[in-house]
Structure formats: structure tokens, C-alpha cells
PDB file of C-alpha atoms in Angstrom:
ATOM      1  CA  MET A1462      56.391  -7.981 -60.253  1.00 67.00           C
ATOM      2  CA  GLN A1463      56.550  -8.964 -56.122  1.00 75.00           C
ATOM      3  CA  LEU A1464      58.888  -7.016 -53.699  1.00 75.00           C
ATOM      4  CA  VAL A1465      59.071  -7.647 -50.224  1.00 81.00           C
ATOM      5  CA  VAL A1466      58.465  -4.224 -47.892  1.00 82.00           C
ATOM      6  CA  ALA A1467      58.219  -5.523 -44.939  1.00 85.00           C
ATOM      7  CA  ARG A1468      58.932  -8.261 -41.924  1.00 88.00           C
ATOM      8  CA  ILE A1469      56.116  -8.453 -39.251  1.00 91.00           C
ATOM      9  CA  GLY A1470      57.888  -8.189 -35.591  1.00 90.00           C
ATOM     10  CA  ARG A1471      56.204  -8.516 -32.299  1.00 91.00           C
ATOM     11  CA  ALA A1472      52.878  -7.743 -31.158  1.00 91.00           C
ATOM     12  CA  HIS A1473      52.439  -4.419 -29.355  1.00 92.00           C
ATOM     13  CA  GLY A1474      49.915  -3.817 -26.872  1.00 88.00           C
ATOM     14  CA  ILE A1475      46.753  -5.835 -26.221  1.00 90.00           C
ATOM     15  CA  LYS A1476      44.614  -4.360 -29.532  1.00 89.00           C
ATOM     16  CA  GLY A1477      46.019  -6.127 -32.518  1.00 91.00           C
ATOM     17  CA  GLU A1478      48.955  -3.815 -33.367  1.00 92.00           C
ATOM     18  CA  VAL A1479      52.512  -5.424 -34.560  1.00 93.00           C
ATOM     19  CA  THR A1480      55.721  -3.776 -35.004  1.00 91.00           C
ATOM     20  CA  VAL A1481      57.312  -3.801 -38.417  1.00 89.00           C
ATOM     21  CA  GLU A1482      60.564  -3.849 -39.842  1.00 85.00           C
ATOM     22  CA  VAL A1483      60.464  -1.877 -42.631  1.00 82.00           C
ATOM     23  CA  ARG A1484      62.146  -2.794 -46.074  1.00 76.00           C
ATOM     24  CA  THR A1485      61.485  -0.272 -48.326  1.00 74.00           C
ATOM     25  CA  ASP A1486      61.803   3.410 -48.514  1.00 67.00           C
ATOM     26  CA  GLU A1487      58.284   4.343 -49.816  1.00 69.00           C
ATOM     27  CA  PRO A1488      56.466   2.917 -46.263  1.00 75.00           C
ATOM     28  CA  GLU A1489      53.894   5.503 -47.012  1.00 74.00           C
ATOM     29  CA  LEU A1490      53.249   4.100 -50.587  1.00 74.00           C
ATOM     30  CA  ARG A1491      53.406   0.687 -49.615  1.00 80.00           C
ATOM     31  CA  LEU A1492      52.062   0.517 -45.902  1.00 83.00           C
ATOM     32  CA  GLY A1493      49.500   2.903 -45.935  1.00 84.00           C
ATOM     33  CA  PRO A1494      45.773   1.785 -44.457  1.00 88.00           C
ATOM     34  CA  GLY A1495      44.028   0.216 -47.039  1.00 89.00           C
ATOM     35  CA  ALA A1496      47.083  -1.435 -48.636  1.00 87.00           C
ATOM     36  CA  VAL A1497      46.470  -5.082 -49.442  1.00 90.00           C
ATOM     37  CA  LEU A1498      49.449  -7.169 -49.136  1.00 90.00           C
ATOM     38  CA  GLN A1499      50.353 -10.910 -50.176  1.00 89.00           C
ATOM     39  CA  THR A1500      52.179 -12.878 -47.221  1.00 88.00           C
ATOM     40  CA  GLU A1501      55.679 -15.290 -47.301  1.00 87.00           C
ATOM     41  CA  PRO A1502      53.939 -17.974 -46.422  1.00 89.00           C
ATOM     42  CA  ALA A1503      51.157 -17.448 -48.629  1.00 86.00           C
ATOM     43  CA  SER A1504      48.938 -18.951 -46.385  1.00 86.00           C
ATOM     44  CA  ALA A1505      48.698 -16.035 -44.011  1.00 85.00           C
ATOM     45  CA  GLY A1506      47.280 -13.668 -46.705  1.00 80.00           C
ATOM     46  CA  PRO A1507      46.388 -11.696 -47.964  1.00 90.00           C
ATOM     47  CA  LEU A1508      46.485  -8.644 -45.565  1.00 91.00           C
ATOM     48  CA  THR A1509      44.554  -5.759 -45.775  1.00 92.00           C
ATOM     49  CA  ILE A1510      46.130  -2.670 -43.392  1.00 90.00           C
ATOM     50  CA  GLU A1511      43.948  -1.415 -41.384  1.00 92.00           C
ATOM     51  CA  THR A1512      45.808   1.015 -39.327  1.00 90.00           C
ATOM     52  CA  GLY A1513      49.506   2.657 -38.984  1.00 88.00           C
ATOM     53  CA  ARG A1514      51.160   4.826 -37.016  1.00 88.00           C
ATOM     54  CA  VAL A1515      54.553   5.413 -35.550  1.00 87.00           C
ATOM     55  CA  HIS A1516      55.479   5.030 -32.147  1.00 84.00           C
ATOM     56  CA  SER A1517      58.908   5.708 -30.482  1.00 82.00           C
ATOM     57  CA  GLY A1518      60.800   5.441 -34.128  1.00 80.00           C
ATOM     58  CA  ARG A1519      58.814   2.386 -34.942  1.00 84.00           C
ATOM     59  CA  LEU A1520      55.975   1.608 -37.375  1.00 86.00           C
ATOM     60  CA  LEU A1521      52.725  -0.175 -35.766  1.00 91.00           C
ATOM     61  CA  LEU A1522      50.234  -1.579 -38.055  1.00 91.00           C
ATOM     62  CA  ARG A1523      47.156  -3.553 -37.557  1.00 92.00           C
ATOM     63  CA  PHE A1524      45.302  -5.717 -39.983  1.00 92.00           C
ATOM     64  CA  ALA A1525      41.907  -6.024 -40.913  1.00 91.00           C
ATOM     65  CA  GLY A1526      40.532  -9.170 -38.713  1.00 90.00           C
ATOM     66  CA  VAL A1527      43.578  -8.680 -36.202  1.00 91.00           C
ATOM     67  CA  LYS A1528      41.599  -7.700 -32.957  1.00 91.00           C
ATOM     68  CA  ASP A1529      43.768  -8.756 -30.150  1.00 93.00           C
ATOM     69  CA  ARG A1530      47.481  -9.614 -29.255  1.00 93.00           C
ATOM     70  CA  THR A1531      47.190 -13.395 -30.042  1.00 92.00           C
ATOM     71  CA  GLY A1532      45.896 -12.542 -33.373  1.00 91.00           C
ATOM     72  CA  ALA A1533      48.912 -10.283 -33.836  1.00 92.00           C
ATOM     73  CA  GLU A1534      51.469 -12.516 -32.097  1.00 92.00           C
ATOM     74  CA  ALA A1535      50.369 -15.251 -35.016  1.00 91.00           C
ATOM     75  CA  LEU A1536      51.508 -12.861 -37.593  1.00 92.00           C
ATOM     76  CA  ARG A1537      55.453 -12.602 -36.089  1.00 91.00           C
ATOM     77  CA  ASN A1538      57.936 -13.071 -38.727  1.00 91.00           C
ATOM     78  CA  ILE A1539      55.916 -13.056 -41.836  1.00 91.00           C
ATOM     79  CA  LEU A1540      56.899 -11.330 -44.679  1.00 90.00           C
ATOM     80  CA  LEU A1541      54.665  -8.427 -46.348  1.00 90.00           C
ATOM     81  CA  ILE A1542      54.935  -8.592 -50.415  1.00 86.00           C
ATOM     82  CA  ALA A1543      53.557  -5.420 -52.442  1.00 84.00           C
ATOM     83  CA  ASP A1544      52.784  -5.677 -56.258  1.00 79.00           C
ATOM     84  CA  VAL A1545      55.084  -3.497 -58.085  1.00 72.00           C
ATOM     85  CA  ASP A1546      54.711  -2.179 -61.822  1.00 65.00           C
ATOM     86  CA  PRO A1547      58.111  -3.674 -63.074  1.00 60.00           C
ATOM     87  CA  SER A1548      58.858  -0.393 -65.036  1.00 60.00           C
ATOM     88  CA  GLU A1549      58.192   1.609 -61.903  1.00 60.00           C
ATOM     89  CA  MET A1550      60.796   3.801 -60.461  1.00 60.00           C
ATOM     90  CA  PRO A1551      61.576   4.760 -56.898  1.00 59.00           C
ATOM     91  CA  ALA A1552      60.800   8.386 -56.412  1.00 58.00           C
ATOM     92  CA  GLU A1553      64.916   9.571 -55.573  1.00 61.00           C
ATOM     93  CA  PRO A1554      67.371   9.381 -58.466  1.00 61.00           C
ATOM     94  CA  ASP A1555      69.892   7.594 -55.880  1.00 68.00           C
ATOM     95  CA  GLU A1556      67.247   4.886 -55.052  1.00 71.00           C
ATOM     96  CA  TYR A1557      66.588   1.177 -56.200  1.00 76.00           C
ATOM     97  CA  TYR A1558      64.340  -1.512 -56.204  1.00 72.00           C
ATOM     98  CA  ASP A1559      65.966  -5.048 -55.323  1.00 75.00           C
ATOM     99  CA  HIS A1560      65.213  -6.492 -58.794  1.00 73.00           C
ATOM    100  CA  GLN A1561      66.963  -3.430 -60.860  1.00 78.00           C
ATOM    101  CA  LEU A1562      70.328  -4.315 -58.978  1.00 82.00           C
ATOM    102  CA  MET A1563      69.831  -8.454 -59.310  1.00 83.00           C
ATOM    103  CA  ASP A1564      72.797  -9.516 -61.349  1.00 87.00           C
ATOM    104  CA  LEU A1565      74.334  -6.404 -61.888  1.00 89.00           C
ATOM    105  CA  ASP A1566      78.359  -7.149 -62.785  1.00 92.00           C
ATOM    106  CA  VAL A1567      80.242  -5.694 -60.035  1.00 93.00           C
ATOM    107  CA  VAL A1568      83.771  -3.945 -61.377  1.00 92.00           C
ATOM    108  CA  LEU A1569      86.251  -2.155 -59.362  1.00 91.00           C
ATOM    109  CA  ALA A1570      86.807   1.403 -60.743  1.00 88.00           C
ATOM    110  CA  ASP A1571      89.799  -0.051 -62.831  1.00 90.00           C
ATOM    111  CA  GLY A1572      87.512  -2.135 -64.748  1.00 88.00           C
ATOM    112  CA  THR A1573      88.642  -5.511 -63.049  1.00 88.00           C
ATOM    113  CA  GLU A1574      85.755  -7.881 -62.716  1.00 90.00           C
ATOM    114  CA  VAL A1575      84.421  -8.727 -58.928  1.00 91.00           C
ATOM    115  CA  GLY A1576      81.457 -10.501 -59.648  1.00 91.00           C
ATOM    116  CA  ARG A1577      77.573 -10.700 -59.964  1.00 91.00           C
ATOM    117  CA  ILE A1578      75.136  -9.510 -57.386  1.00 90.00           C
ATOM    118  CA  THR A1579      73.211 -13.026 -56.583  1.00 89.00           C
ATOM    119  CA  GLU A1580      71.268 -11.468 -53.265  1.00 84.00           C
ATOM    120  CA  ILE A1581      70.581  -8.508 -51.427  1.00 82.00           C
ATOM    121  CA  SER A1582      70.490  -9.057 -47.914  1.00 79.00           C
ATOM    122  CA  HIS A1583      68.395  -6.160 -45.780  1.00 72.00           C
ATOM    123  CA  LEU A1584      69.960  -5.736 -42.288  1.00 71.00           C
ATOM    124  CA  PRO A1585      68.523  -3.204 -40.107  1.00 68.00           C
ATOM    125  CA  SER A1586      72.191  -1.005 -40.180  1.00 72.00           C
ATOM    126  CA  GLN A1587      72.505  -1.470 -43.943  1.00 77.00           C
ATOM    127  CA  ASP A1588      71.700  -3.578 -47.225  1.00 81.00           C
ATOM    128  CA  LEU A1589      74.437  -6.034 -48.474  1.00 85.00           C
ATOM    129  CA  PHE A1590      75.130  -7.357 -51.904  1.00 89.00           C
ATOM    130  CA  ILE A1591      76.031 -10.956 -51.753  1.00 88.00           C
ATOM    131  CA  VAL A1592      78.235 -10.931 -55.139  1.00 91.00           C
ATOM    132  CA  GLU A1593      78.980 -14.170 -56.722  1.00 91.00           C
ATOM    133  CA  ARG A1594      82.484 -14.626 -57.568  1.00 90.00           C
ATOM    134  CA  PRO A1595      83.783 -15.685 -61.039  1.00 89.00           C
ATOM    135  CA  ASP A1596      85.222 -19.165 -58.752  1.00 89.00           C
ATOM    136  CA  GLY A1597      81.759 -19.871 -57.167  1.00 88.00           C
ATOM    137  CA  THR A1598      82.804 -17.852 -53.837  1.00 88.00           C
ATOM    138  CA  GLU A1599      80.765 -14.846 -52.540  1.00 89.00           C
ATOM    139  CA  VAL A1600      81.442 -12.226 -50.870  1.00 89.00           C
ATOM    140  CA  MET A1601      79.508  -9.671 -49.218  1.00 89.00           C
ATOM    141  CA  ILE A1602      79.708  -5.663 -50.298  1.00 89.00           C
ATOM    142  CA  PRO A1603      77.834  -3.157 -47.824  1.00 89.00           C
ATOM    143  CA  PHE A1604      75.636  -1.269 -49.917  1.00 88.00           C
ATOM    144  CA  VAL A1605      76.894   2.074 -48.512  1.00 88.00           C
ATOM    145  CA  GLU A1606      78.105   5.768 -50.684  1.00 87.00           C
ATOM    146  CA  GLU A1607      81.571   5.031 -49.459  1.00 90.00           C
ATOM    147  CA  ILE A1608      82.006   1.691 -51.002  1.00 90.00           C
ATOM    148  CA  VAL A1609      79.302   1.729 -53.905  1.00 90.00           C
ATOM    149  CA  ALA A1610      80.899   4.159 -56.123  1.00 89.00           C
ATOM    150  CA  GLU A1611      78.391   4.407 -59.367  1.00 89.00           C
ATOM    151  CA  ILE A1612      75.382   1.888 -60.265  1.00 88.00           C
ATOM    152  CA  ASP A1613      74.527   2.321 -63.986  1.00 87.00           C
ATOM    153  CA  LEU A1614      71.532   0.281 -65.001  1.00 82.00           C
ATOM    154  CA  GLN A1615      71.869   0.890 -68.563  1.00 84.00           C
ATOM    155  CA  GLU A1616      75.463  -0.987 -68.821  1.00 87.00           C
ATOM    156  CA  GLN A1617      74.030  -3.309 -66.076  1.00 89.00           C
ATOM    157  CA  ARG A1618      76.913  -2.741 -63.637  1.00 91.00           C
ATOM    158  CA  CYS A1619      77.986  -1.429 -60.352  1.00 91.00           C
ATOM    159  CA  VAL A1620      81.080  -0.029 -59.566  1.00 93.00           C
ATOM    160  CA  ILE A1621      82.840  -0.361 -56.096  1.00 91.00           C
ATOM    161  CA  THR A1622      85.880   1.230 -53.967  1.00 90.00           C
ATOM    162  CA  PRO A1623      86.503  -1.488 -51.846  1.00 89.00           C
ATOM    163  CA  PRO A1624      88.544  -0.844 -48.485  1.00 88.00           C
ATOM    164  CA  PRO A1625      91.840  -3.059 -48.306  1.00 86.00           C
ATOM    165  CA  GLY A1626      90.483  -6.758 -46.930  1.00 81.00           C
ATOM    166  CA  LEU A1627      87.098  -6.328 -48.216  1.00 83.00           C
ATOM    167  CA  ILE A1628      87.153  -8.558 -51.533  1.00 78.00           C
ATOM    168  CA  ASP A1629      90.654  -9.826 -51.238  1.00 72.00           C
ATOM    169  CA  ASP A1630      92.906 -11.123 -48.514  1.00 53.00           C
ATOM    170  CA  ARG A1631      95.596  -8.598 -49.383  1.00 45.00           C
ATOM    171  CA  ALA A1632      94.571  -6.619 -45.916  1.00 42.00           C
ATOM    172  CA  GLU A1633      97.702  -5.458 -43.980  1.00 44.00           C
ATOM    173  CA  ILE A1634      96.949  -6.683 -40.351  1.00 44.00           C
ATOM    174  CA  ALA A1635      98.659  -4.110 -37.818  1.00 45.00           C
ATOM    175  CA  SER A1636      98.110  -4.388 -34.519  1.00 43.00           C
ATOM    176  CA  THR A1637     100.632  -3.740 -31.255  1.00 45.00           C
ATOM    177  CA  ARG A1638     100.697  -7.529 -30.527  1.00 47.00           C
ATOM    178  CA  ASP A1639     102.379  -8.444 -33.952  1.00 48.00           C
ATOM    179  CA  ALA A1640     104.877  -5.307 -33.496  1.00 45.00           C
ATOM    180  CA  GLU A1641     105.823  -6.489 -30.190  1.00 48.00           C
ATOM    181  CA  GLY A1642     106.155 -10.037 -31.282  1.00 48.00           C
ATOM    182  CA  ASP A1643     108.750  -8.883 -34.266  1.00 49.00           C
ATOM    183  CA  ALA A1644     110.691  -6.928 -31.587  1.00 48.00           C
ATOM    184  CA  ASP A1645     110.858  -9.851 -28.995  1.00 51.00           C
ATOM    185  CA  ALA A1646     112.133 -11.962 -32.001  1.00 48.00           C
ATOM    186  CA  ASP A1647     114.525  -9.376 -33.439  1.00 51.00           C
ATOM    187  CA  ALA A1648     116.020  -9.416 -29.555  1.00 49.00           C
ATOM    188  CA  ASP A1649     116.350 -12.915 -29.467  1.00 52.00           C
ATOM    189  CA  ALA A1650     118.605 -12.982 -32.495  1.00 49.00           C
ATOM    190  CA  ASP A1651     120.378 -10.390 -31.312  1.00 51.00           C
ATOM    191  CA  ALA A1652     120.711 -12.222 -28.095  1.00 49.00           C
ATOM    192  CA  ASP A1653     121.869 -15.631 -30.300  1.00 51.00           C
ATOM    193  CA  ALA A1654     124.089 -13.513 -32.309  1.00 49.00           C
ATOM    194  CA  GLU A1655     125.618 -12.058 -29.535  1.00 51.00           C
ATOM    195  CA  GLY A1656     126.316 -15.503 -27.775  1.00 51.00           C
ATOM    196  CA  ASP A1657     127.829 -16.916 -30.717  1.00 52.00           C
ATOM    197  CA  ALA A1658     130.437 -13.899 -30.992  1.00 50.00           C
TER     198      ALA A1658
END
């Protein structure tokens, strides 16, 4: 099975290094020197990692055969893909591979059906579940502890506790402008009533 583990960013320096947007919880395992990775598009690979280091909080990689900035820039935005044994589990108990989460049923704590996970979007700040609802519409659920209460792989379900407005339109919108508008409308109504009297 293949998993996207990183996206190549811009070139760093003049010796062929590139910045990498890491998309795996195990970069030391998937992105270490000697790792051979497939690519998307496939025509760009496979790529063999020659060196890796962290600089200012970012992972920098150099690939075999890429010796200068021009070669590094040519790799920009390419996805790096690792071959993973489907039975392999992440090291941490609360971590999951994308393939484990795909097609899970998403329900509220009371069992109300929300939909099914059809995609996982990896953003810099957090991951998002793209959930297809029974009516065919989609809703995005942040994969954060405050919202995703439980992932049960045995039962193939994900229990969420969303804040108001995340999956429905029952959110109460409270703003001072609305309150002022209501107060003005009440004042106008009172003035009209007094004028009629």
C-alpha cells in the first residue's frame, strides 16, 4: 500500500537541498537517508534520499543525483510516496494512517449519523476529515481532540462532538450589531406606538 509522506517545497541553498512539507507522523522512519520513495507524478521518481537535516524547524532533504539549486527547483510540489505494509500500525496508539480512517462512519455521541469519511486533507495547521453526508453534501471536520472524541477501528466508526454550527446550521449568531439592530427596531416600534396613541 502507498502513503503520501511529504510534499517537496522550494529549493534551499545552492547544493540541491529542498524544504519538505512532512505528511507523516514518522518522518525519521519514512524520510531517512537511504529511503527510496515513489513520486506523484510518477515520472519524477523514484527518488532516493541522500541526506536529511532540520534547519529552523523545517526538514531539508537532498536526493541522489540532485546536486544544484536548478535540480532542486525542478522537484517543487512533487509528492513523495512510501510503500507501507497494510497491516503495519503507527507507533503511537492515538495515531492512524489515512487508509485506516477512510470510509469510517461518522456519528455524534448519541449515535446520530453524520456521514462517511471520503478524504483526509493535510493542512499545515491540522488535518481535516472530508465527510460525505447521506444527502451527498460534504462537511469538513477538524481532526482535533476537542471534536473527534473516539476512533473505533473495530466498529469502523468515528464519534465526534462538534461545536454548534460545524455540521448544522443551528448555530446561534450573536453579535453586538444584531443586538443594536434589535434595540433600534424596538425603539422605532415604541415611537410608532406612542405616535398612534
